[in-house]
Amino acid sequence: MRRWLRPGDIALIILLLLPLAVALPRLGGLAGPPEVWLTWVGRVTGILGLAMMLLAGVVSCRAPGFDRPFGGLARLWHLHHWLGFTAFILVMVHALALGLAAVPASLDAAVATLFPPVSHGSIWLGWLAWLALVVFLAPTFDFFGQPHYQRWKRLHLVSAAALLLGLWHALLLAGEAWPWWLLGIAGLGAIAWRKGVAPRRRHAYRVEAVDPLARGVVELVLRPEGGGIRHEAGQFVYLSPLDESLSAGRGEEHPYTIASAPSDSRLRIGIKDLGDASHALQTVTPETRVLVEGPYGEFFGRRFPERDMLWVGGGIGITPFVGGARDLAAGASVDGHVHLFYLASDSVRAYYREELEGIAEAHEAFAFTQHYSRERGRLDEAFLREHCPDYTEREIFLCGPPAMNAHLRRLLAGQGVPASRIHSEVFDFL
Amino acid sequence: MNMNKIAYSVFIAFVASLLTLISVSALSSSEREEADDEGLDPITLDELAEHDGAESCWKAIHGRVYDITDYVPDHPTDDEVILEWCGREATEGWDNKRPGVPHSPRAEGMLDEYLIGRLVDEEGEPVESEAATEANGNANGEADSDQARLSPAEDERLHRALLGLPLDGRYRGVFGDGGEMQVNVQFDLRDGQLSNISYRHLAYRDVDYRRLDEDDDLYPVWVQHQQLAESLEGQPLTAIFALYEPERLAEDIDGYSGATLRGNKVHSAFRDALNRGVYSWP
């Protein structure tokens, strides 16, 4: 999925290279003694590093719809993650290269370049920015095991300080200010939007019903208080329950996939007990409020609209396909035929089976096959071939536990299906 | 290897490299003391003003004079920017690469390569920035008023003067002969001991020994005079009588005795300095 360059990526690359392109004529050439190219490397990595830091801020804005040109929010998070860490690496190369470039003058000059008198405040601003980076990145180095997600999110706000200090450092030292103002306002503006404006723009819903589907799985039926969100099948939202009686996760936002059709007047969300917050939601009180932000993602983003589709959902990973099937049932038009395989351990855990079978009976364009791993073991090639002979020719959408995804990707690759024809949005803690 | 691990490895490598750089620098810097300003050639504003162009560009920065002629073509800006300050006190330009932004420590390191002397006024006194001069003036003023309050029973300077003993302070004296000044020395007395001995002038028959090149025939004479001064450093004042037998103080006596400058001229200049009395108070 990542090998595909999206329109958003191209915009990002242009913005990333903008400060460098403006500064490059001033930086001179690489030819000459080592200190000349070390200086060049030091400056280029500094410029790129700060640009990446600021763009990592920009892409973290999580404005609904902003993720679409990047191929969905999950992919955008990967970009954010990659930009942030690369920036961290580059700023360290930047400092070390400039320090080493002064070694031919003298060792003292090298140390003084990195740690000048306090009067050279601009350099110290750079150090403070680096320190801020270390502070909020340290938990990801796994010194103390996996960080607590909500605490980690709060700590991540230190990144705003890092951006501000880094920007200040650059504005004092760089020759050209306007690219930095541009990226700086974009980056810090995105963080301000995320933390200041976005929480107030969430949509209020009421919990109309909590339908138990199986042990540890419920479907929340949400009724909008106002306009509600407009979404496509397979997208997801961030949900913050406000129920006072919740044992955990009250007011915290977590991502959940929408299982209802876009035309449905209610928002239906399948929730499996996977952690403290989703466990508490199993018993959320009806008629309490939840706040919904979104939608995000591009689950059914087609690359080969001329082909038929194969959907494979496992466990709670069936929810985006339920949304897709309900969309079909509601009369949405789809390019080509759809065949959905629902992988569950047994009939008790196949909680959406009856509804999906009903849709398949009523609609010719939609076929449904149930697979029980307790009876047949893992899904294999023969089973796929038997029920869907042309599956290797189809555009394929996967959603399920990581082990299932990995197994299916191997299976499909073994049948010569190119990776570009396989979609899956994977949510990991980044 | 995922991104977190790569970043963590780079982080550790970065910190380790910084610590290495700092410790190597700290361990080696003890060998390289800052050049003492007193050991630098004095250069007046008039001399400085003669080197005001691309063919020869001298600049005075923070009381020191640099010949940056060779560096001008390498400077990152247009030549005019750097040539504008040739032949004059250029501290302001140095401290304001852009308004309020001084040159980097690295540039300071490069500047040291071009050091040729220290800036002095017509009397040979160091020329410092105005702020520094003011600070010194204030400090001296306070010291004087402290001294004024001493009783005659405590004032050691008074005691030494009444006994005819040389006072602590800076001294300057000359030896001249045949209508020509040949030796001009400067030294400090601290508790009766010599320090900071330097030649402000050393010449004979129009040869300025301090300006000789290393390959000049008479250059060893300049070296020997420096040896004389060095060997007297830290000695009691009476050691100047050793100058009557300079072979006790300088190494290469063959070259020395062949020359026309003699230890007794230096001795005479020291005596002249003592006769004149303290030139400036410590």
XYZ file of C-alpha atoms in Angstrom:
712
model
C 0.000 0.000 0.000
C 2.801 2.346 0.870
C 4.527 1.851 -2.443
C 1.800 3.932 -4.016
C 2.537 7.625 -4.183
C -0.644 9.534 -3.320
C -1.436 13.165 -4.197
C -0.924 14.026 -0.523
C 2.547 12.476 -0.588
C 3.537 14.663 -3.509
C 2.352 17.804 -1.707
C 4.281 16.660 1.355
C 7.471 16.106 -0.638
C 7.190 19.553 -2.224
C 6.729 21.204 1.176
C 9.557 19.148 2.606
C 11.995 20.234 -0.089
C 10.853 23.859 -0.193
C 13.139 25.268 2.536
C 16.059 23.281 1.160
C 15.445 24.461 -2.399
C 15.356 28.068 -1.233
C 18.520 27.709 0.846
C 20.514 25.474 -1.497
C 22.061 28.225 -3.674
C 23.405 29.860 -0.504
C 24.969 26.655 0.808
C 27.570 26.438 -1.941
C 29.051 23.249 -3.329
C 30.315 20.023 -1.857
C 33.755 20.216 -3.413
C 36.697 20.930 -1.177
C 38.192 19.720 2.083
C 36.122 17.608 4.490
C 35.007 20.566 6.583
C 33.312 22.068 3.533
C 31.117 19.069 2.819
C 30.581 18.367 6.502
C 29.240 21.900 6.812
C 27.057 21.288 3.777
C 25.784 18.008 5.201
C 25.208 19.655 8.563
C 23.116 22.424 7.096
C 21.140 20.240 4.699
C 20.268 17.730 7.430
C 19.286 20.591 9.722
C 16.984 22.099 7.115
C 15.439 18.746 6.186
C 15.169 17.687 9.826
C 13.248 20.766 10.890
C 11.059 20.627 7.780
C 10.212 16.995 8.640
C 9.466 17.879 12.263
C 7.083 20.613 11.169
C 5.424 18.387 8.562
C 5.038 15.607 11.141
C 3.098 18.235 13.072
C 1.050 19.136 10.006
C -0.030 15.558 9.306
C -1.002 15.014 12.940
C -3.942 17.428 12.614
C -6.396 14.528 12.021
C -8.923 16.779 10.367
C -11.716 14.593 8.962
C -11.093 14.223 5.234
C -7.479 15.394 5.424
C -6.342 11.767 5.448
C -8.001 10.872 2.157
C -5.272 12.250 -0.189
C -2.801 10.177 1.847
C -4.731 6.925 1.537
C -6.377 6.926 4.943
C -5.527 7.822 8.498
C -3.616 4.631 9.246
C -1.221 5.381 6.443
C -1.011 9.009 7.546
C -0.026 7.843 11.043
C 2.749 5.793 9.491
C 3.912 8.870 7.601
C 3.794 10.916 10.799
C 5.788 8.267 12.630
C 8.338 8.029 9.852
C 8.703 11.809 9.509
C 9.127 12.294 13.240
C 11.802 9.669 13.714
C 13.670 10.640 10.568
C 13.649 14.265 11.738
C 15.060 13.174 15.097
C 17.863 11.287 13.362
C 18.591 14.153 10.962
C 18.878 16.838 13.640
C 21.477 14.728 15.426
C 23.441 14.278 12.186
C 23.057 18.038 11.716
C 24.605 18.921 15.070
C 27.394 16.372 14.860
C 28.359 17.294 11.284
C 28.598 20.993 12.115
C 30.606 20.224 15.234
C 33.014 17.981 13.336
C 33.321 20.560 10.556
C 34.980 22.872 13.093
C 37.566 20.278 14.144
C 40.088 21.389 11.465
C 39.976 24.888 13.026
C 40.553 23.382 16.478
C 38.981 20.920 18.895
C 38.019 23.813 21.124
C 36.272 25.465 18.214
C 34.369 22.220 17.587
C 33.170 22.051 21.177
C 32.442 25.791 21.172
C 30.411 25.350 17.987
C 28.172 22.840 19.715
C 28.263 24.416 23.173
C 28.968 28.105 22.652
C 28.804 30.820 25.312
C 25.263 31.472 26.471
C 25.282 34.691 24.439
C 24.924 32.523 21.311
C 21.367 31.768 22.369
C 20.267 30.513 18.972
C 22.433 27.382 19.304
C 21.022 26.662 22.743
C 17.515 26.952 21.376
C 18.480 24.113 19.041
C 19.632 22.043 21.995
C 16.445 22.718 23.894
C 14.445 21.603 20.860
C 16.463 18.392 20.743
C 15.943 17.851 24.452
C 12.192 18.263 23.992
C 12.347 15.633 21.224
C 14.199 13.246 23.532
C 11.661 13.808 26.315
C 8.635 12.819 24.284
C 10.342 10.173 22.153
C 11.996 8.426 25.110
C 8.914 6.309 25.935
C 8.979 4.844 22.417
C 12.499 3.572 23.045
C 10.783 1.056 25.307
C 12.972 1.622 28.357
C 10.010 0.916 30.607
C 7.930 -1.360 28.420
C 5.043 -0.158 26.299
C 3.990 3.301 27.426
C 0.471 3.885 28.692
C -1.410 5.195 25.670
C -3.198 8.180 27.222
C -0.111 9.280 29.185
C 1.942 8.955 26.036
C -0.516 11.145 24.173
C -0.207 13.884 26.779
C 3.595 13.636 26.763
C 3.522 13.917 22.991
C 2.366 17.528 23.427
C 5.966 18.372 24.328
C 6.455 18.080 20.579
C 4.826 21.508 20.243
C 7.641 22.929 22.374
C 10.185 21.122 20.207
C 8.668 22.622 17.048
C 8.572 26.099 18.546
C 12.171 25.955 19.786
C 13.425 24.415 16.553
C 11.640 27.048 14.523
C 13.067 29.847 16.645
C 16.535 28.312 16.282
C 16.160 28.293 12.494
C 14.682 31.777 12.194
C 17.678 33.229 14.051
C 20.242 31.330 11.981
C 18.708 30.772 8.558
C 19.063 33.273 5.787
C 15.550 32.877 4.438
C 12.703 33.150 6.869
C 9.578 32.798 4.768
C 9.658 28.999 4.146
C 10.030 28.529 7.899
C 7.164 30.834 8.688
C 5.056 28.900 6.197
C 5.896 25.447 7.549
C 5.969 26.688 11.140
C 2.493 28.180 10.992
C 1.224 25.034 9.268
C 2.817 22.681 11.822
C 1.960 24.608 14.955
C -1.427 25.520 13.518
C -2.188 21.840 12.995
C -1.322 21.037 16.603
C -3.372 24.004 17.844
C -6.299 22.831 15.710
C -5.973 19.255 16.968
C -5.815 20.214 20.627
C -7.833 23.406 20.679
C -10.461 23.517 17.942
C -11.086 19.904 16.939
C -12.348 18.692 20.349
C -15.088 21.328 20.224
C -16.139 20.310 16.742
C -16.974 16.729 17.641
C -20.493 15.520 16.903
C -22.742 14.682 19.816
C -24.683 11.380 19.707
C -26.888 9.514 22.151
C -26.534 5.798 22.827
C -29.872 4.505 21.575
C -29.202 0.805 22.116
C -26.456 -1.570 23.122
C -27.074 -4.793 21.174
C -25.117 -7.785 22.490
C -23.851 -9.868 19.527
C -21.774 -12.452 21.403
C -19.857 -12.646 24.628
C -17.582 -9.562 24.697
C -19.036 -8.048 21.517
C -21.746 -5.398 21.296
C -23.088 -3.156 18.590
C -23.701 0.406 19.735
C -26.560 2.139 17.976
C -25.964 5.891 18.098
C -28.550 8.569 17.360
C -27.196 11.949 16.282
C -28.222 14.927 18.393
C -27.505 17.348 15.603
C -26.476 16.792 11.997
C -24.178 13.869 12.652
C -21.336 12.847 10.377
C -21.425 11.871 6.713
C -19.339 8.821 5.951
C -18.580 6.093 3.436
C -18.720 2.354 4.050
C -15.699 0.981 5.907
C -14.621 4.249 7.475
C -13.985 4.688 11.185
C -14.509 7.311 13.848
C -12.964 8.360 17.132
C -15.495 7.791 19.859
C -15.434 9.433 23.315
C -18.128 8.145 25.687
C -19.273 10.612 28.371
C -21.254 8.110 30.513
C -20.400 8.933 34.154
C -20.818 5.319 35.241
C -18.108 3.927 32.919
C -15.372 2.066 34.751
C -12.677 3.223 32.308
C -12.098 5.389 29.295
C -14.646 8.081 30.096
C -13.877 11.092 27.878
C -11.027 9.219 26.194
C -11.142 8.883 22.447
C -10.562 5.537 20.710
C -10.983 4.545 17.063
C -13.848 2.207 16.079
C -15.028 1.092 12.668
C -18.502 2.065 11.471
C -20.666 -0.984 10.722
C -23.703 0.893 9.419
C -24.501 1.921 5.866
C -23.928 5.582 4.998
C -27.671 5.955 4.349
C -28.584 4.680 7.835
C -29.970 7.392 10.110
C -28.171 5.727 13.024
C -24.454 5.179 13.456
C -23.750 1.530 14.333
C -20.418 0.547 15.772
C -19.297 -3.004 16.534
C -17.120 -3.085 19.638
C -15.146 -6.037 20.900
C -13.767 -6.202 24.407
C -10.054 -5.768 23.663
C -8.936 -3.354 26.369
C -10.039 -1.271 29.365
C -11.955 1.266 27.318
C -13.689 -1.197 24.966
C -14.428 -3.469 27.941
C -16.215 -0.623 29.735
C -18.207 0.220 26.603
C -19.849 -3.237 26.683
C -22.050 -1.935 29.495
C -22.395 1.708 28.523
C -25.656 3.207 29.766
C -28.288 3.820 27.063
C -29.244 7.466 26.477
C -25.870 8.743 27.649
C -23.905 10.956 25.292
C -20.919 10.087 23.169
C -18.802 12.451 21.095
C -17.863 11.314 17.602
C -15.070 12.709 15.481
C -14.563 11.654 11.912
C -14.958 9.946 9.607
C -11.472 8.773 8.717
C -9.905 6.153 6.527
C -10.324 4.935 3.005
C -11.007 1.273 3.529
C -12.787 0.658 0.233
C -10.522 2.947 -1.815
C -10.536 1.212 -5.219
C -7.437 0.886 -7.360
C -8.892 -1.545 -9.880
C -12.572 -0.573 -10.181
C -12.891 -2.768 -13.261
C -12.276 -5.930 -11.202
C -14.599 -7.943 -8.929
C -13.887 -7.836 -5.199
C -12.924 -10.384 -2.566
C -13.564 -9.341 1.026
C -12.068 -11.348 3.865
C -13.006 -10.374 7.428
C -12.002 -12.145 10.613
C -13.336 -11.632 14.151
C -14.255 -8.022 14.845
C -12.495 -7.231 11.548
C -15.816 -8.086 9.891
C -17.239 -4.643 10.825
C -16.076 -2.644 7.765
C -17.494 -5.423 5.543
C -20.767 -5.365 7.462
C -20.865 -1.654 6.683
C -20.131 -2.428 3.019
C -22.777 -5.176 2.842
C -25.407 -3.016 4.553
C -24.555 -0.284 2.036
C -25.235 -2.767 -0.778
C -28.448 -3.852 0.878
C -29.518 -0.223 1.082
C -29.215 0.026 -2.654
C -25.758 1.442 -3.161
C -24.228 0.673 -6.517
C -20.908 -1.161 -6.545
C -18.556 -1.772 -9.451
C -18.338 -5.528 -10.019
C -19.263 -8.537 -7.909
C -18.405 -8.909 -4.219
C -17.598 -12.164 -2.419
C -17.241 -11.943 1.342
C -15.544 -14.642 3.433
C -16.292 -14.402 7.153
C -13.648 -16.153 9.234
C -14.757 -17.086 12.761
C -13.786 -19.844 15.152
C -17.337 -21.246 15.397
C -20.993 -20.332 14.942
C -21.188 -18.592 18.356
C -18.470 -16.150 17.286
C -19.944 -15.530 13.839
C -22.185 -12.806 15.195
C -23.050 -11.059 11.902
C -23.570 -14.284 9.891
C -27.377 -14.333 9.669
C -27.635 -10.736 8.553
C -24.907 -11.215 5.929
C -26.515 -14.403 4.606
C -29.778 -12.507 4.271
C -28.125 -9.776 2.239
C -26.434 -12.356 -0.008
C -29.773 -14.069 -0.693
C -31.418 -10.812 -1.666
C -28.602 -9.431 -3.812
C -27.009 -11.063 -6.778
C -23.923 -8.858 -6.704
C -23.029 -10.091 -3.212
C -21.978 -13.607 -2.252
C -21.240 -14.774 1.270
C -19.221 -17.708 2.592
C -18.808 -18.609 6.252
C -15.625 -20.304 7.408
C -15.171 -21.899 10.853
C -11.584 -22.468 11.870
C -12.648 -24.889 14.624
C -14.033 -27.195 11.921
C -11.692 -26.589 8.993
C -8.504 -25.092 10.443
C -7.052 -21.990 8.952
C -8.500 -20.695 5.708
C -6.634 -22.417 2.886
C -6.302 -22.062 -0.851
C -8.605 -24.992 -1.634
C -11.484 -23.509 0.391
C -11.068 -20.124 -1.318
C -10.852 -21.761 -4.766
C -13.889 -23.972 -4.092
C -16.180 -21.078 -3.152
C -14.686 -18.325 -5.268
C -12.804 -19.824 -8.249
C -11.645 -16.471 -9.649
C -10.426 -15.065 -6.321
C -6.883 -14.439 -7.585
C -8.255 -12.134 -10.256
C -10.165 -9.959 -7.803
C -9.249 -6.783 -5.906
C -8.836 -8.015 -2.346
C -9.740 -6.345 0.963
C -8.555 -7.838 4.258
C -9.457 -6.926 7.819
C -8.748 -8.972 10.901
C -6.180 -9.869 13.532
C -2.534 -9.333 12.461
C -1.850 -13.084 12.332
C -4.789 -13.599 9.939
C -3.629 -10.731 7.748
C -0.113 -12.111 7.589
C -1.368 -15.632 6.802
C -3.630 -14.401 4.004
C -0.985 -12.154 2.511
C 1.384 -15.122 2.333
C -1.315 -17.323 0.848
C -2.246 -14.716 -1.781
C 1.350 -13.904 -2.642
C 1.897 -17.628 -3.152
C -0.914 -17.566 -5.751
C 0.750 -14.704 -7.596
C -1.565 -11.919 -6.409
C 0.416 -8.672 -6.553
C 0.576 -6.764 -3.252
C -0.844 -3.673 -4.949
C -4.164 -5.539 -5.342
C -4.464 -6.273 -1.600
C -5.909 -3.634 0.746
C -5.839 -3.614 4.513
C -5.853 -0.895 7.124
C -3.891 -2.052 10.115
C -4.122 -0.279 13.445
C -1.085 -0.711 15.575
C 0.153 1.382 18.381
C 2.730 3.501 16.593
C 14.757 -3.276 12.393
C 11.960 -0.843 13.007
C 12.221 2.929 13.059
C 12.152 3.177 16.866
C 15.225 0.981 17.187
C 17.128 2.844 14.477
C 16.320 6.177 16.119
C 17.351 4.843 19.504
C 20.668 3.556 18.121
C 21.380 6.904 16.464
C 20.510 8.664 19.712
C 23.038 6.582 21.656
C 25.690 7.045 18.958
C 25.056 10.793 18.964
C 25.423 11.165 22.718
C 28.548 8.984 22.681
C 30.091 11.086 19.897
C 29.381 14.310 21.766
C 30.952 12.963 24.944
C 33.999 11.800 22.977
C 34.401 15.185 21.332
C 34.072 17.035 24.614
C 36.446 14.767 26.516
C 39.097 14.745 23.761
C 38.915 18.516 23.621
C 39.119 18.859 27.402
C 42.092 16.497 27.621
C 44.093 18.188 24.871
C 43.351 21.836 25.588
C 45.694 21.990 28.614
C 48.619 22.007 26.172
C 47.399 24.999 24.271
C 47.221 28.036 26.513
C 45.855 31.165 24.930
C 48.667 33.248 23.517
C 49.470 35.936 26.050
C 48.739 39.337 24.621
C 51.982 40.695 26.061
C 53.907 38.331 23.816
C 52.262 39.744 20.686
C 53.759 42.466 18.528
C 52.314 45.872 19.293
C 50.615 47.462 16.292
C 49.383 51.061 16.307
C 46.277 52.365 14.610
C 48.506 54.152 12.079
C 50.252 50.913 11.131
C 46.897 49.195 10.946
C 45.501 51.880 8.647
C 48.210 51.149 6.054
C 46.677 47.719 5.392
C 43.226 48.725 4.244
C 42.654 46.864 0.985
C 42.435 43.484 -0.716
C 46.202 43.458 -1.387
C 46.829 43.615 2.367
C 43.954 43.562 4.822
C 44.568 43.888 8.558
C 41.775 44.172 11.067
C 41.697 44.921 14.778
C 39.167 42.774 16.634
C 38.831 42.806 20.427
C 42.275 44.387 20.869
C 44.102 41.968 18.561
C 45.244 42.506 15.000
C 44.701 39.918 12.278
C 46.115 39.794 8.757
C 43.228 38.202 6.876
C 44.496 39.014 3.361
C 44.666 35.322 2.422
C 41.191 34.612 3.754
C 39.318 37.378 1.916
C 38.620 35.267 -1.229
C 37.192 32.443 0.947
C 34.727 34.588 2.883
C 31.130 33.518 2.142
C 29.894 37.060 1.374
C 30.809 39.496 -1.384
C 34.317 40.898 -1.023
C 33.043 44.410 -0.263
C 31.420 43.206 2.943
C 34.681 41.959 4.388
C 36.967 44.582 2.784
C 34.900 47.392 4.276
C 36.549 46.760 7.650
C 40.189 46.487 6.500
C 42.727 48.802 8.140
C 40.581 49.693 11.124
C 39.031 48.646 14.381
C 36.602 45.980 13.117
C 35.176 44.576 16.343
C 31.765 45.992 15.525
C 31.688 44.171 12.198
C 32.853 40.960 13.846
C 30.226 41.060 16.568
C 27.463 41.849 14.065
C 27.658 39.356 11.212
C 24.035 40.293 10.888
C 22.674 42.903 13.267
C 23.044 41.427 16.736
C 24.449 38.108 15.483
C 28.173 37.545 16.208
C 30.458 35.312 14.160
C 30.494 31.668 15.237
C 33.008 30.069 17.606
C 34.266 28.169 14.590
C 34.993 31.438 12.798
C 36.827 32.572 15.954
C 38.934 29.437 15.746
C 39.785 30.206 12.129
C 40.602 33.821 13.020
C 43.360 32.698 15.403
C 45.356 31.419 12.440
C 45.674 34.973 11.153
C 46.737 36.628 14.430
C 49.740 38.948 13.937
C 49.745 41.316 16.915
C 47.921 43.415 19.447
C 46.478 46.851 18.919
C 48.190 49.672 20.886
C 47.708 53.440 21.007
C 50.444 56.038 20.424
C 51.838 55.456 23.931
C 51.941 51.735 23.344
C 49.049 51.039 25.715
C 46.648 48.292 24.660
C 43.543 49.587 22.954
C 40.491 47.858 24.317
C 36.848 48.195 23.583
C 35.220 51.169 25.276
C 33.157 49.038 27.596
C 36.194 47.175 28.900
C 38.135 50.413 29.434
C 35.301 51.879 31.437
C 35.103 48.795 33.604
C 38.842 48.953 34.305
C 38.624 52.647 35.101
C 35.954 52.045 37.681
C 37.858 49.185 39.264
C 41.022 51.291 39.541
C 39.098 54.185 41.004
C 37.737 52.016 43.767
C 41.157 50.527 44.484
C 42.670 54.025 44.785
C 40.096 55.172 47.263
C 40.749 52.029 49.319
C 44.456 52.843 49.343
C 43.779 56.426 50.402
C 42.177 55.246 53.601
C 45.283 53.259 54.715
C 47.096 54.650 57.751
C 50.854 55.386 57.511
C 51.403 52.403 59.750
C 49.877 50.039 57.184
C 50.771 51.555 53.796
C 53.455 49.229 52.466
C 53.856 51.238 49.284
C 54.789 54.268 51.378
C 57.253 52.206 53.403
C 59.059 50.951 50.294
C 59.206 54.420 48.756
C 60.693 55.967 51.922
C 63.343 53.223 52.092
C 64.238 53.704 48.398
C 62.991 50.190 47.486
C 61.376 49.766 44.066
C 57.600 49.688 44.261
C 55.368 47.059 42.695
C 54.062 48.165 39.342
C 54.783 48.309 35.660
C 58.122 49.797 34.564
C 59.430 51.003 31.240
C 62.951 52.062 30.402
C 65.241 52.674 27.440
C 68.851 52.489 26.462
C 69.950 54.942 23.807
C 73.336 55.662 22.338
C 74.737 57.672 19.436
C 71.450 59.490 18.959
C 69.536 56.229 18.511
C 67.189 54.408 20.807
C 68.358 50.793 20.878
C 66.497 49.042 23.695
C 63.136 49.699 25.252
C 61.977 47.203 27.879
C 58.815 46.820 29.881
C 58.372 44.650 32.960
C 56.213 44.265 36.016
C 57.394 44.014 39.610
C 55.305 41.902 41.971
C 56.636 41.442 45.509
C 60.044 42.359 44.195
C 59.959 39.757 41.400
C 60.131 40.337 37.659
C 57.300 39.323 35.356
C 55.835 40.070 31.926
C 59.185 41.190 30.543
C 58.967 42.353 26.940
C 60.854 44.453 24.422
C 58.955 47.415 23.142
C 61.874 48.283 20.905
C 65.108 46.537 19.926
C 67.192 48.008 17.143
C 70.691 48.826 16.037
C 71.771 50.795 12.990
C 68.276 50.882 11.570
C 67.776 47.115 11.939
C 64.558 46.458 13.831
C 65.270 43.080 15.399
C 61.676 42.450 16.261
C 60.659 42.566 12.607
C 63.290 40.137 11.329
C 62.336 36.999 9.428
C 63.432 33.657 10.748
C 65.941 33.152 7.964
C 67.603 36.499 8.530
C 71.275 36.357 9.623
C 70.576 38.521 12.613
C 67.418 36.657 13.673
C 69.305 34.621 16.353
C 70.040 37.898 18.121
C 66.325 38.490 18.548
C 65.933 34.924 19.805
C 68.695 35.409 22.358
C 67.149 38.608 23.616
C 63.913 36.785 24.076
C 65.815 34.122 26.012
C 67.262 36.845 28.237
C 63.807 38.108 29.006
C 62.408 34.620 29.575
C 65.159 33.601 31.970
C 64.520 36.671 34.083
C 60.807 35.910 34.405
C 59.898 35.206 38.018
C 63.427 36.100 39.261
C 64.086 38.682 41.971
C 64.911 42.120 40.637
C 68.609 41.677 41.488
C 68.857 39.048 38.745
C 69.215 41.857 36.189
C 72.883 41.981 37.160
C 73.287 38.624 35.445
C 72.807 40.565 32.196
C 76.473 41.647 32.557
C 77.300 38.021 31.694
C 74.550 37.153 29.201
C 75.975 33.664 28.588
C 74.445 32.797 31.983
C 71.000 33.544 30.543
C 71.012 32.822 26.809
C 72.060 29.622 25.073
C 73.821 30.323 21.797
C 76.606 32.640 22.871
C 78.632 32.330 19.642
C 75.940 33.919 17.581
C 75.317 36.321 20.383
C 78.824 37.604 20.906
C 79.149 38.167 17.177
C 76.367 40.647 17.271
C 76.377 44.234 18.299
C 73.679 44.135 20.923
C 74.870 43.288 24.400
C 73.338 42.273 27.682
C 74.633 45.377 29.355
C 72.451 47.503 27.089
C 69.447 45.557 28.290
C 70.659 45.895 31.854
C 70.975 49.616 31.325
C 67.433 49.818 30.046
C 66.207 47.969 33.172
C 68.115 50.456 35.380
C 66.611 53.336 33.423
C 63.180 51.921 34.046
C 63.841 51.722 37.791
C 65.176 55.285 37.810
C 62.060 56.540 36.118
C 59.879 54.909 38.724
C 56.582 53.125 38.338
C 55.032 53.671 34.896
C 51.630 52.337 35.841
C 50.295 50.892 39.061
C 49.452 47.225 39.226
